[in-house]
Backbone as a ProteinNet text record, in pm:
[ID]
protein_1_A
[PRIMARY]
XXXXXXXXXXXXXXXXXXXXXXXXXXXXXXXXXXXXXXXXXXXXXXXXXXXXXXXXXXXXXXXXXXXXXXXXXXXXXXXXXXXXXXXXXXXX
[TERTIARY]
-4146.3	-4159.6	-4201.2	-4320.4	-4338.6	-4241.6	-4125.5	-4005.8	-3924.3	-3968.9	-3857.9	-3857.3	-3994.4	-4019	-3993.8	-4052.1	-3981.1	-3809.7	-3768.8	-3597.2	-3538.3	-3613.4	-3582	-3646.4	-3706.3	-3809.3	-3707.1	-3646	-3611.9	-3472.1	-3396.6	-3275.2	-3273	-3395.8	-3421.6	-3405.7	-3517.2	-3520.4	-3405.1	-3352.3	-3192.4	-3084.3	-3093.7	-3003.2	-3060.4	-3216.1	-3249.7	-3253.5	-3194.3	-3181.1	-3292.9	-3369.5	-3551.9	-3602.1	-3658.6	-3716.9	-3847.5	-3966	-4077	-4168.4	-4137.5	-4244	-4191.7	-4092	-4101.4	-4103.6	-4048.6	-4131.8	-4278.6	-4352.4	-4551.6	-4573	-4478	-4539.2	-4520.8	-4394.7	-4358.7	-4394.8	-4481.7	-4550.6	-4698.7	-4727.6	-4877.1	-4957.8	-4864.1	-4919.8	-4922	-4914.2	-4944.6	-4825.2	-4717.6	-4689	-4632	-4790.7	-4815.2	-4797.7	-4868.4	-4839.5	-4671	-4602.2	-4448.9	-4435.1	-4439.8	-4386.6	-4496.4	-4566.5	-4624.5	-4536.9	-4488.7	-4419.2	-4292.6	-4230.7	-4139.4	-4094.5	-4181.8	-4226.9	-4262.8	-4265.5	-4341.6	-4474	-4476.2	-4665.9	-4761.4	-4725.5	-4840.3	-4731.2	-4828.5	-4719	-4796.2	-4734.3	-4785.7	-4899.4	-4936.6	-5038.2	-4959.2	-4987.8	-4928.3	-4907	-4984.4	-5064	-4922.8	-4960.4	-4897.9	-4778.2	-4654.7	-4541.9	-4536.4	-4595.8	-4604.6	-4551.6	-4605.5	-4622.4	-4482.4	-4424.3	-4298.8	-4238.9	-4208	-4140.2	-4131.8	-4206.2	-4187.9	-4133.2	-4174.6	-4145.9	-3945.5	-3923.6	-3747.6	-3717.9	-3827.8	-3692.8	-3647.8	-3695.5	-3637.2	-3803.6	-3797.2	-3863.5	-3939.2	-4055.4	-4136.6	-4048.3	-3995.4	-3899	-3809.9	-3738.9	-3615.5	-3682.6	-3771.4	-3816.3	-3865	-3882.1	-3947.5	-3826.8	-3692.4	-3579.7	-3517.1	-3483.3	-3449.7	-3532.2	-3602.9	-3729.2	-3687.1	-3723.2	-3622.3	-3483.9	-3424.3	-3261.2	-3323.6	-3367.8	-3339.4	-3455	-3570.4	-3605.2	-3555	-3474.3	-3459.1	-3556.5	-3606.6	-3765.8	-3916.9	-3951.5	-4132.1	-4219.6	-4310.9	-4412.6	-4509.3	-4554.6	-4636.1	-4819.4	-4849.9	-4937.6	-4881.6	-4783.4	-4739.1	-4749.5	-4693.4	-4706.5	-4845.7	-4957	-5097.8	-5160.8	-5133.7	-5190.5	-5176.3	-5073.2	-5041.2	-5143.7	-5217.5	-5381.5	-5319.2	-5368.4	-5380.6	-5500.9	-5611.8	-5776.2	-5835.1	-5796.8	-5856.3	-5814.9	-5865.6	-5842.3	-5840.7	-5764.1	-5633.3	-5664.2	-5616.8	-5608.3	-5485.2	-5366.2	-5252.1	-5224.7	-5310.1	-5264	-5359.3	-5470.5	-5517.3	-5400
3902.8	3811.9	3840.5	3976.1	4040.1	4089	4143.4	4193.1	4095.8	4005.2	3885.6	3923.9	3890.4	3912.1	3988.6	4114.8	4252.1	4292.9	4207.8	4178.9	4092.4	4012	3926.9	3970.8	4019.7	4087.5	4211.4	4276.4	4395.6	4322.8	4219.1	4210.5	4142.8	4033.7	4020	4101.5	4228.2	4307	4351.4	4400	4496.8	4427.3	4280.1	4157.8	4171.9	4199.1	4168.3	4284	4416.2	4555.8	4545.9	4544.2	4632.1	4728.4	4827.6	4877.3	4814.4	4912.9	4873.9	4840.9	4998.9	4962	4834.5	4821.6	4682.4	4572.3	4546.4	4460.8	4387.2	4533	4555.8	4452.2	4512.7	4514.3	4362.2	4307.7	4149.6	4095.8	4111	4069.5	4007	4133.3	4223	4277.7	4287.8	4326.6	4475.8	4524.6	4746.9	4748.1	4871.6	4931.2	4971.7	5027.9	4989.6	4840.9	4708.6	4629.5	4589.2	4600.9	4544.6	4658.7	4767	4846.4	4830.4	4789.3	4722.1	4566.2	4487.8	4366.9	4427	4459.7	4490.2	4570.8	4671.3	4775.7	4637.6	4533.7	4419.4	4478	4570.1	4612.7	4481	4414.8	4270.1	4154.2	4063.7	3897.1	3833.6	3804	3771.3	3654.7	3608	3482.2	3394.1	3287.9	3140.2	3239.6	3270.7	3346.8	3434	3508.1	3643.7	3570.1	3544.7	3436.5	3398.5	3315.2	3288.9	3342.4	3431.7	3563.4	3680.9	3701.1	3768	3656.8	3526.2	3379.1	3397.6	3409	3424.1	3546.1	3630.1	3735.5	3790.1	3698	3721.6	3603.2	3518	3377.4	3251.9	3283	3187.9	3095.7	3000.9	2892.6	2985.2	2923.8	2916	2866.4	2793	2661.5	2788.5	2790.1	2881.3	3023.6	3121.6	3242.9	3172.6	3083.1	3008.5	2968.5	2921.1	2838.6	3034.5	3128	3257.4	3294.2	3291.2	3349.7	3262	3174.7	3028	3088.8	3115.8	3148.6	3267.8	3416	3521.6	3524.7	3428.6	3452.2	3365.4	3204.5	3103.2	3061.9	2976.1	2893.8	2973.8	2971	3010.6	2976.4	3088.1	2998.1	2956.9	2869.6	2786.2	2883.4	2936.5	3028.9	3123	3161.1	3267.3	3170.8	3061.9	2975.8	2939.6	2972.7	2891.6	2990.9	3128.5	3271.8	3260.2	3126.4	3157	3066.1	3121	3064.6	3094	2988	3009.2	3045.3	3016.3	3039.5	3149.8	3270.3	3358.8	3492.9	3515.8	3704.5	3773.3	3884.2	3986	4104.1	4202.7	4377.7	4338.9	4246.3	4272	4341.3	4330.8	4375.6	4463.5	4564.9	4647.8	4773.2
-2183	-2266.5	-2401.4	-2411.9	-2543.5	-2612.4	-2553.3	-2558.7	-2632.8	-2579.3	-2664.4	-2757.1	-2813.8	-2962	-3047.2	-2956.5	-3030.9	-3113.5	-3013.4	-3005.8	-3150.5	-3077.6	-3216.6	-3388.1	-3375.8	-3521.4	-3515	-3433.8	-3482.1	-3525.4	-3454	-3511.6	-3667.8	-3653.8	-3778.3	-3896.8	-3889.7	-4013.6	-4003.9	-3910.6	-3956.5	-4042.7	-3953.3	-4055.2	-4175.7	-4248.5	-4376.6	-4465.4	-4404	-4411.4	-4487.8	-4351.9	-4403.6	-4330.4	-4371.2	-4305.8	-4258.6	-4125.8	-4095.9	-4226.6	-4294.3	-4372.4	-4508.2	-4488.7	-4591.2	-4596.9	-4392.9	-4329.9	-4384.4	-4322.7	-4338.2	-4499.6	-4577.1	-4701.7	-4746.9	-4758.5	-4725.2	-4664.2	-4527	-4474.6	-4459.5	-4527.8	-4451.4	-4406	-4308.5	-4200.9	-4244.2	-4114.1	-4141.8	-4121.9	-4113.1	-4028.6	-3885.8	-3880.6	-3720.8	-3675.1	-3720.4	-3623	-3657	-3741.7	-3691.5	-3620.7	-3586.6	-3479.6	-3325.9	-3382.2	-3181.3	-3144	-3278.1	-3229.2	-3207.6	-3257.6	-3209.9	-3052.7	-3082	-2932.1	-2786.2	-2790.6	-2711.7	-2638.3	-2743.3	-2710.8	-2743.5	-2853.4	-2941.7	-2893.9	-2886.8	-2901.9	-3040.8	-3127.5	-3223.9	-3238.9	-3305.5	-3335.4	-3429.2	-3422.2	-3497.1	-3641.3	-3692.1	-3841.5	-3871.3	-3752.1	-3801.9	-3740.7	-3719.5	-3728.3	-3884.7	-3908.5	-4009.5	-4141.7	-4126.6	-4213.3	-4186.3	-4148.9	-4036.3	-4115.3	-4086.7	-4132.7	-4272.2	-4289.8	-4515.3	-4512.1	-4509.5	-4518.1	-4527	-4411.9	-4357.1	-4413	-4472.6	-4539.3	-4451.6	-4329.4	-4203.7	-4192.9	-4141.6	-4135.4	-3945.4	-3880.6	-3789	-3698	-3717.1	-3621.9	-3560	-3675.8	-3669.5	-3594.4	-3593.9	-3512.8	-3407.8	-3374	-3253.8	-3136.3	-3226.3	-3166.6	-3086.4	-3201	-3182.9	-3042.4	-3001.2	-2889.2	-2777.4	-2804.4	-2653.3	-2622.7	-2717.7	-2693	-2600.7	-2628.9	-2611.4	-2450	-2448.7	-2330.9	-2207.9	-2260.7	-2197.3	-2167.1	-2066.6	-2085.2	-2063.6	-2191	-2184.2	-2112.7	-2037.6	-1978.8	-2080	-2033.1	-2139.6	-2153.3	-2074.8	-2084.9	-2235.5	-2264.4	-2392.3	-2514.2	-2449.1	-2636	-2636.4	-2552	-2572	-2625.1	-2661.2	-2717.9	-2836.8	-2919.1	-3052.9	-3089.1	-3145.6	-3206.3	-3361.1	-3441.9	-3567.5	-3625.9	-3561.9	-3676.3	-3619.2	-3515.7	-3516.3	-3540.6	-3597.4	-3639.1	-3520.9	-3598.7	-3467.6	-3584.9	-3471.4	-3559.1	-3583.3	-3607.2	-3633	-3781.2	-3887.9	-3977.3	-4044.6	-3953.6	-3959.6	-4026.9
[MASK]
++++++++++++++++++++++++++++++++++++++++++++++++++++++++++++++++++++++++++++++++++++++++++++

């Protein structure tokens, strides 16, 4: 499941001709956070998806649609993990 987001993020980053460092700077995340997301080590919270979407000039809805296509039908427990109001260490 986490890897599906990583696959989508990697493809979008490549299409935008950005390095992980470029995406990190434009999204306000660290390069290591971008790396963890792409590798499937981390699952993004909604606020992180918003930052990435903005940096890649796409909507969160489009990003999520791409993930659903990559996944098939996702499990509800993974969507519940998209919390907008909790801080995380993704942008360290």
